[in-house]
mmCIF file of C-alpha atoms in Angstrom:
data_model
loop_
_atom_site.group_PDB
_atom_site.id
_atom_site.type_symbol
_atom_site.label_atom_id
_atom_site.label_comp_id
_atom_site.label_asym_id
_atom_site.label_seq_id
_atom_site.Cartn_x
_atom_site.Cartn_y
_atom_site.Cartn_z
ATOM 1 C CA UNK A 1 109.003 -89.680 -20.973
ATOM 2 C CA UNK A 2 105.317 -89.891 -20.108
ATOM 3 C CA UNK A 3 103.498 -86.548 -20.348
ATOM 4 C CA UNK A 4 100.933 -86.314 -17.499
ATOM 5 C CA UNK A 5 99.254 -83.158 -18.851
ATOM 6 C CA UNK A 6 97.509 -83.109 -22.207
ATOM 7 C CA UNK A 7 95.676 -80.258 -23.891
ATOM 8 C CA UNK A 8 92.006 -80.688 -24.735
ATOM 9 C CA UNK A 9 90.911 -78.274 -27.446
ATOM 10 C CA UNK A 10 87.125 -77.659 -27.371
ATOM 11 C CA UNK A 11 85.154 -78.622 -30.509
ATOM 12 C CA UNK A 12 85.650 -76.423 -33.557
ATOM 13 C CA UNK A 13 83.343 -76.357 -36.586
ATOM 14 C CA UNK A 14 85.131 -74.937 -39.625
ATOM 15 C CA UNK A 15 85.909 -76.078 -43.164
ATOM 16 C CA UNK A 16 87.668 -79.375 -43.753
ATOM 17 C CA UNK A 17 90.734 -77.704 -45.233
ATOM 18 C CA UNK A 18 91.068 -75.570 -42.105
ATOM 19 C CA UNK A 19 90.605 -78.599 -39.827
ATOM 20 C CA UNK A 20 93.464 -80.362 -41.629
ATOM 21 C CA UNK A 21 95.628 -77.261 -41.303
ATOM 22 C CA UNK A 22 94.938 -77.106 -37.553
ATOM 23 C CA UNK A 23 95.857 -80.777 -37.126
ATOM 24 C CA UNK A 24 99.093 -80.393 -39.074
ATOM 25 C CA UNK A 25 99.998 -77.238 -37.176
ATOM 26 C CA UNK A 26 99.450 -79.030 -33.846
ATOM 27 C CA UNK A 27 101.668 -81.901 -35.017
ATOM 28 C CA UNK A 28 104.335 -79.427 -36.135
ATOM 29 C CA UNK A 29 104.197 -77.649 -32.770
ATOM 30 C CA UNK A 30 104.489 -80.934 -30.900
ATOM 31 C CA UNK A 31 107.462 -82.096 -32.981
ATOM 32 C CA UNK A 32 109.138 -78.738 -32.330
ATOM 33 C CA UNK A 33 108.669 -79.151 -28.572
ATOM 34 C CA UNK A 34 106.326 -76.158 -28.341
ATOM 35 C CA UNK A 35 103.151 -78.042 -27.468
ATOM 36 C CA UNK A 36 102.023 -80.902 -25.199
ATOM 37 C CA UNK A 37 100.101 -83.936 -26.467
ATOM 38 C CA UNK A 38 96.641 -82.916 -27.593
ATOM 39 C CA UNK A 39 93.178 -84.387 -28.041
ATOM 40 C CA UNK A 40 90.373 -82.677 -29.877
ATOM 41 C CA UNK A 41 87.016 -83.396 -31.517
ATOM 42 C CA UNK A 42 85.490 -81.522 -34.422
ATOM 43 C CA UNK A 43 82.889 -81.385 -37.178
ATOM 44 C CA UNK A 44 83.045 -80.199 -40.773
ATOM 45 C CA UNK A 45 81.286 -77.137 -42.192
ATOM 46 C CA UNK A 46 80.467 -77.303 -45.042
ATOM 47 C CA UNK A 47 79.908 -81.022 -45.660
ATOM 48 C CA UNK A 48 83.120 -82.529 -47.006
ATOM 49 C CA UNK A 49 84.685 -85.605 -48.538
ATOM 50 C CA UNK A 50 88.212 -86.202 -47.267
ATOM 51 C CA UNK A 51 90.650 -88.246 -49.337
ATOM 52 C CA UNK A 52 93.390 -90.387 -47.810
ATOM 53 C CA UNK A 53 96.949 -89.201 -48.348
ATOM 54 C CA UNK A 54 97.756 -92.073 -50.740
ATOM 55 C CA UNK A 55 94.403 -91.979 -52.546
ATOM 56 C CA UNK A 56 95.200 -90.891 -56.082
ATOM 57 C CA UNK A 57 91.956 -91.743 -57.905
ATOM 58 C CA UNK A 58 88.422 -90.608 -57.228
ATOM 59 C CA UNK A 59 85.273 -89.987 -59.290
ATOM 60 C CA UNK A 60 85.542 -86.663 -61.075
ATOM 61 C CA UNK A 61 81.880 -85.933 -60.281
ATOM 62 C CA UNK A 62 82.834 -85.503 -56.607
ATOM 63 C CA UNK A 63 84.220 -82.095 -57.491
ATOM 64 C CA UNK A 64 80.741 -80.885 -58.460
ATOM 65 C CA UNK A 65 78.625 -82.427 -55.690
ATOM 66 C CA UNK A 66 76.265 -80.244 -53.689
ATOM 67 C CA UNK A 67 74.179 -80.843 -50.576
ATOM 68 C CA UNK A 68 71.246 -78.656 -49.612
ATOM 69 C CA UNK A 69 72.382 -76.034 -52.094
ATOM 70 C CA UNK A 70 75.981 -75.874 -50.839
ATOM 71 C CA UNK A 71 79.089 -77.292 -52.564
ATOM 72 C CA UNK A 72 80.627 -80.346 -50.882
ATOM 73 C CA UNK A 73 84.253 -79.591 -50.099
ATOM 74 C CA UNK A 74 86.893 -82.035 -51.347
ATOM 75 C CA UNK A 75 89.837 -82.200 -48.951
ATOM 76 C CA UNK A 76 92.988 -84.296 -48.662
ATOM 77 C CA UNK A 77 93.972 -85.660 -45.258
ATOM 78 C CA UNK A 78 97.615 -85.944 -44.190
ATOM 79 C CA UNK A 79 96.793 -89.459 -42.938
ATOM 80 C CA UNK A 80 96.107 -92.574 -45.000
ATOM 81 C CA UNK A 81 93.026 -94.584 -45.874
ATOM 82 C CA UNK A 82 90.165 -94.119 -48.311
ATOM 83 C CA UNK A 83 87.554 -91.394 -48.789
ATOM 84 C CA UNK A 84 85.309 -90.390 -45.864
ATOM 85 C CA UNK A 85 82.043 -88.494 -46.140
ATOM 86 C CA UNK A 86 81.889 -86.008 -43.277
ATOM 87 C CA UNK A 87 78.191 -85.532 -42.644
ATOM 88 C CA UNK A 88 76.510 -86.727 -39.478
ATOM 89 C CA UNK A 89 79.861 -87.818 -38.072
ATOM 90 C CA UNK A 90 82.272 -86.730 -35.343
ATOM 91 C CA UNK A 91 86.025 -86.543 -35.946
ATOM 92 C CA UNK A 92 88.680 -87.058 -33.287
ATOM 93 C CA UNK A 93 92.400 -86.374 -33.478
ATOM 94 C CA UNK A 94 95.313 -87.158 -31.192
ATOM 95 C CA UNK A 95 98.856 -85.796 -31.395
ATOM 96 C CA UNK A 96 101.364 -87.634 -29.219
ATOM 97 C CA UNK A 97 104.444 -89.807 -29.287
ATOM 98 C CA UNK A 98 104.617 -93.444 -28.237
ATOM 99 C CA UNK A 99 106.160 -92.697 -24.790
ATOM 100 C CA UNK A 100 103.124 -90.523 -24.035
ATOM 101 C CA UNK A 101 100.943 -93.614 -23.730
ATOM 102 C CA UNK A 102 100.571 -94.179 -19.988
ATOM 103 C CA UNK A 103 100.579 -97.289 -17.895
ATOM 104 C CA UNK A 104 96.821 -97.799 -18.163
ATOM 105 C CA UNK A 105 94.839 -99.621 -20.824
ATOM 106 C CA UNK A 106 96.462 -97.594 -23.549
ATOM 107 C CA UNK A 107 99.926 -99.023 -22.868
ATOM 108 C CA UNK A 108 98.909 -102.243 -24.648
ATOM 109 C CA UNK A 109 100.838 -102.918 -27.835
ATOM 110 C CA UNK A 110 99.257 -104.157 -31.033
ATOM 111 C CA UNK A 111 100.191 -106.025 -34.198
ATOM 112 C CA UNK A 112 98.874 -102.882 -35.879
ATOM 113 C CA UNK A 113 101.531 -100.490 -34.526
ATOM 114 C CA UNK A 114 100.183 -97.777 -32.313
ATOM 115 C CA UNK A 115 96.509 -98.141 -33.166
ATOM 116 C CA UNK A 116 95.332 -100.199 -30.205
ATOM 117 C CA UNK A 117 97.327 -97.972 -27.871
ATOM 118 C CA UNK A 118 95.098 -95.096 -28.931
ATOM 119 C CA UNK A 119 91.870 -96.839 -29.910
ATOM 120 C CA UNK A 120 91.321 -98.386 -26.473
ATOM 121 C CA UNK A 121 90.004 -95.044 -25.244
ATOM 122 C CA UNK A 122 87.434 -95.110 -28.045
ATOM 123 C CA UNK A 123 86.315 -98.611 -27.090
ATOM 124 C CA UNK A 124 86.045 -97.688 -23.407
ATOM 125 C CA UNK A 125 84.224 -94.420 -24.073
ATOM 126 C CA UNK A 126 81.619 -95.921 -26.365
ATOM 127 C CA UNK A 127 81.147 -98.925 -24.077
ATOM 128 C CA UNK A 128 80.036 -96.541 -21.324
ATOM 129 C CA UNK A 129 77.346 -95.331 -23.760
ATOM 130 C CA UNK A 130 76.165 -98.863 -24.460
ATOM 131 C CA UNK A 131 78.012 -99.373 -27.756
ATOM 132 C CA UNK A 132 80.361 -102.365 -27.943
ATOM 133 C CA UNK A 133 83.222 -102.104 -30.415
ATOM 134 C CA UNK A 134 85.986 -104.458 -31.548
ATOM 135 C CA UNK A 135 88.827 -104.379 -34.039
ATOM 136 C CA UNK A 136 88.171 -105.067 -37.695
ATOM 137 C CA UNK A 137 89.996 -107.594 -39.821
ATOM 138 C CA UNK A 138 91.917 -106.627 -42.916
ATOM 139 C CA UNK A 139 90.448 -108.089 -46.088
ATOM 140 C CA UNK A 140 91.518 -108.197 -49.690
ATOM 141 C CA UNK A 141 90.100 -105.516 -51.928
ATOM 142 C CA UNK A 142 90.417 -102.585 -49.527
ATOM 143 C CA UNK A 143 92.349 -100.530 -52.063
ATOM 144 C CA UNK A 144 89.809 -101.274 -54.798
ATOM 145 C CA UNK A 145 87.138 -99.167 -53.116
ATOM 146 C CA UNK A 146 87.069 -95.386 -52.790
ATOM 147 C CA UNK A 147 84.866 -95.608 -49.691
ATOM 148 C CA UNK A 148 86.665 -95.871 -46.353
ATOM 149 C CA UNK A 149 83.601 -97.331 -44.632
ATOM 150 C CA UNK A 150 82.954 -100.028 -47.243
ATOM 151 C CA UNK A 151 85.429 -102.326 -45.513
ATOM 152 C CA UNK A 152 87.475 -102.477 -42.317
ATOM 153 C CA UNK A 153 91.126 -103.067 -41.453
ATOM 154 C CA UNK A 154 92.823 -103.989 -38.197
ATOM 155 C CA UNK A 155 93.098 -100.275 -37.404
ATOM 156 C CA UNK A 156 89.324 -99.771 -37.488
ATOM 157 C CA UNK A 157 86.598 -100.338 -34.907
ATOM 158 C CA UNK A 158 83.484 -102.314 -35.805
ATOM 159 C CA UNK A 159 80.136 -103.089 -34.196
ATOM 160 C CA UNK A 160 79.206 -106.666 -33.198
ATOM 161 C CA UNK A 161 77.424 -106.912 -36.559
ATOM 162 C CA UNK A 162 80.771 -106.322 -38.293
ATOM 163 C CA UNK A 163 79.681 -102.891 -39.495
ATOM 164 C CA UNK A 164 82.499 -100.348 -39.419
ATOM 165 C CA UNK A 165 81.798 -97.556 -36.946
ATOM 166 C CA UNK A 166 85.147 -95.750 -36.550
ATOM 167 C CA UNK A 167 87.810 -95.472 -39.225
ATOM 168 C CA UNK A 168 91.267 -94.252 -38.157
ATOM 169 C CA UNK A 169 94.535 -93.409 -39.877
ATOM 170 C CA UNK A 170 97.943 -92.098 -38.829
ATOM 171 C CA UNK A 171 100.805 -89.861 -39.835
ATOM 172 C CA UNK A 172 104.160 -90.404 -38.110
ATOM 173 C CA UNK A 173 106.826 -87.735 -38.130
ATOM 174 C CA UNK A 174 110.090 -87.508 -36.177
ATOM 175 C CA UNK A 175 108.893 -89.765 -33.373
ATOM 176 C CA UNK A 176 105.508 -88.050 -33.133
ATOM 177 C CA UNK A 177 102.154 -89.364 -34.228
ATOM 178 C CA UNK A 178 98.977 -87.755 -35.562
ATOM 179 C CA UNK A 179 95.939 -90.025 -35.531
ATOM 180 C CA UNK A 180 92.655 -88.922 -37.072
ATOM 181 C CA UNK A 181 89.399 -90.829 -37.080
ATOM 182 C CA UNK A 182 85.767 -90.475 -38.088
ATOM 183 C CA UNK A 183 82.888 -91.819 -36.000
ATOM 184 C CA UNK A 184 79.815 -92.399 -38.149
ATOM 185 C CA UNK A 185 76.998 -91.293 -35.857
ATOM 186 C CA UNK A 186 74.022 -90.447 -38.066
ATOM 187 C CA UNK A 187 75.014 -90.062 -41.736
ATOM 188 C CA UNK A 188 72.388 -89.310 -44.361
ATOM 189 C CA UNK A 189 71.628 -92.510 -46.337
ATOM 190 C CA UNK A 190 70.549 -90.332 -49.280
ATOM 191 C CA UNK A 191 73.808 -88.368 -49.385
ATOM 192 C CA UNK A 192 75.901 -91.490 -48.757
ATOM 193 C CA UNK A 193 74.240 -93.167 -51.735
ATOM 194 C CA UNK A 194 74.781 -90.101 -53.919
ATOM 195 C CA UNK A 195 78.500 -90.011 -53.105
ATOM 196 C CA UNK A 196 79.408 -93.692 -53.093
ATOM 197 C CA UNK A 197 76.606 -95.262 -55.128
ATOM 198 C CA UNK A 198 75.705 -97.688 -52.338
ATOM 199 C CA UNK A 199 73.254 -97.574 -49.468
ATOM 200 C CA UNK A 200 74.629 -96.322 -46.171
ATOM 201 C CA UNK A 201 73.829 -98.558 -43.228
ATOM 202 C CA UNK A 202 71.592 -97.380 -40.426
ATOM 203 C CA UNK A 203 72.816 -98.378 -36.961
ATOM 204 C CA UNK A 204 69.930 -100.371 -35.531
ATOM 205 C CA UNK A 205 69.418 -101.434 -31.925
ATOM 206 C CA UNK A 206 71.740 -98.751 -30.519
ATOM 207 C CA UNK A 207 69.621 -96.436 -28.390
ATOM 208 C CA UNK A 208 72.239 -93.707 -27.988
ATOM 209 C CA UNK A 209 72.517 -93.348 -31.779
ATOM 210 C CA UNK A 210 68.778 -92.748 -32.105
ATOM 211 C CA UNK A 211 69.117 -89.459 -30.228
ATOM 212 C CA UNK A 212 69.409 -86.080 -32.013
ATOM 213 C CA UNK A 213 72.826 -85.694 -33.608
ATOM 214 C CA UNK A 214 73.998 -82.817 -31.405
ATOM 215 C CA UNK A 215 72.998 -84.761 -28.286
ATOM 216 C CA UNK A 216 74.952 -87.810 -29.500
ATOM 217 C CA UNK A 217 78.000 -85.658 -30.153
ATOM 218 C CA UNK A 218 77.870 -84.016 -26.727
ATOM 219 C CA UNK A 219 77.499 -87.324 -24.907
ATOM 220 C CA UNK A 220 80.187 -88.977 -27.009
ATOM 221 C CA UNK A 221 82.722 -86.202 -26.383
ATOM 222 C CA UNK A 222 82.074 -86.194 -22.629
ATOM 223 C CA UNK A 223 82.438 -89.969 -22.417
ATOM 224 C CA UNK A 224 85.533 -90.096 -24.626
ATOM 225 C CA UNK A 225 87.292 -87.319 -22.729
ATOM 226 C CA UNK A 226 86.778 -89.259 -19.507
ATOM 227 C CA UNK A 227 87.966 -92.531 -21.035
ATOM 228 C CA UNK A 228 91.033 -90.868 -22.612
ATOM 229 C CA UNK A 229 92.109 -89.534 -19.231
ATOM 230 C CA UNK A 230 91.876 -93.018 -17.720
ATOM 231 C CA UNK A 231 93.332 -94.966 -20.625
ATOM 232 C CA UNK A 232 96.305 -92.672 -21.132
ATOM 233 C CA UNK A 233 96.759 -91.915 -17.430
ATOM 234 C CA UNK A 234 96.772 -88.172 -18.026
ATOM 235 C CA UNK A 235 94.988 -85.002 -17.017
ATOM 236 C CA UNK A 236 93.271 -83.260 -19.920
ATOM 237 C CA UNK A 237 93.365 -79.468 -19.609
ATOM 238 C CA UNK A 238 90.656 -77.684 -21.669
ATOM 239 C CA UNK A 239 92.214 -74.804 -23.591
ATOM 240 C CA UNK A 240 90.750 -73.204 -26.722
ATOM 241 C CA UNK A 241 93.019 -71.982 -29.478
ATOM 242 C CA UNK A 242 94.181 -68.477 -28.663
ATOM 243 C CA UNK A 243 94.036 -65.490 -30.989
ATOM 244 C CA UNK A 244 97.799 -65.673 -31.560
ATOM 245 C CA UNK A 245 97.552 -69.402 -32.329
ATOM 246 C CA UNK A 246 94.825 -68.738 -34.893
ATOM 247 C CA UNK A 247 97.131 -66.169 -36.492
ATOM 248 C CA UNK A 248 99.920 -68.768 -36.695
ATOM 249 C CA UNK A 249 97.542 -71.380 -38.093
ATOM 250 C CA UNK A 250 96.340 -68.980 -40.790
ATOM 251 C CA UNK A 251 99.976 -68.425 -41.809
ATOM 252 C CA UNK A 252 100.848 -72.126 -41.644
ATOM 253 C CA UNK A 253 101.563 -73.718 -45.017
ATOM 254 C CA UNK A 254 99.387 -76.807 -45.448
ATOM 255 C CA UNK A 255 100.912 -78.961 -48.216
ATOM 256 C CA UNK A 256 97.655 -80.930 -48.452
ATOM 257 C CA UNK A 257 95.403 -77.919 -49.073
ATOM 258 C CA UNK A 258 94.962 -78.967 -52.727
ATOM 259 C CA UNK A 259 93.422 -82.452 -52.902
ATOM 260 C CA UNK A 260 94.690 -82.922 -56.462
ATOM 261 C CA UNK A 261 98.416 -83.014 -55.544
ATOM 262 C CA UNK A 262 99.189 -83.260 -59.236
ATOM 263 C CA UNK A 263 97.220 -86.495 -59.663
ATOM 264 C CA UNK A 264 94.494 -87.261 -62.162
ATOM 265 C CA UNK A 265 90.900 -88.114 -61.391
ATOM 266 C CA UNK A 266 89.246 -91.348 -62.407
ATOM 267 C CA UNK A 267 86.220 -90.978 -64.626
ATOM 268 C CA UNK A 268 84.882 -94.351 -63.447
ATOM 269 C CA UNK A 269 82.649 -93.706 -60.459
ATOM 270 C CA UNK A 270 83.742 -95.387 -57.269
ATOM 271 C CA UNK A 271 87.017 -96.798 -58.650
ATOM 272 C CA UNK A 272 90.299 -96.359 -56.858
ATOM 273 C CA UNK A 273 93.123 -98.292 -58.555
ATOM 274 C CA UNK A 274 96.086 -99.539 -56.564
ATOM 275 C CA UNK A 275 98.537 -97.631 -58.730
ATOM 276 C CA UNK A 276 99.491 -94.100 -57.719
ATOM 277 C CA UNK A 277 100.047 -91.308 -60.196
#
């Protein structure tokens, strides 16, 4: 049954491990029938590198990286994909089930199950800000790179130049879906190069992305909230996490809190073999 009321949780800036715990707790609450569908946006403090759930190899030096005197947190996501550097980006998450996609744009089905049904709100929201996005094309070699933004798949959104702008991944559980995604707004080329060993691209010709980072984030969230309401055919009700919810979240067992998960690290920088441990 279509859910006409969704919860919109205002932006939260906490550590990456806590952000993952919040997302998993919201999914758990939704699966249990205790929570409506939810949309939220957030940033990472401190700077973090998040590993995809199936990513079992990463450069050992990542565990000792620092930025502006602070350690870079290494976190494992419950969703798939490759490593993402969370600096100068904006993360979105959606918890829902397939019937919660309304009769608007988001009802469209995709060869990549479920992604287009959600990603249409991202396309519409960024289009209103003057940024045109389309779906990427899966290419060979995706699993050979540790860097999520080095290549695109059919679940990702790219600029007309082919440059990947939004990377998304999902976790499905008992008919429910958690989708997380990173929007690369204004990453540091210096830090990107230090982490991945390659130059990060600078989005050129996009006026909105030349604005101060906090201004970009504010405009992006406002536009995406509006587009989500239209695409999903729902009313988004702003509601911060309550004190009692924070208490539950702090007690919630996050199985992904340790990025190691019993797997070894790869001493070869940037490598990410297909084989799991």
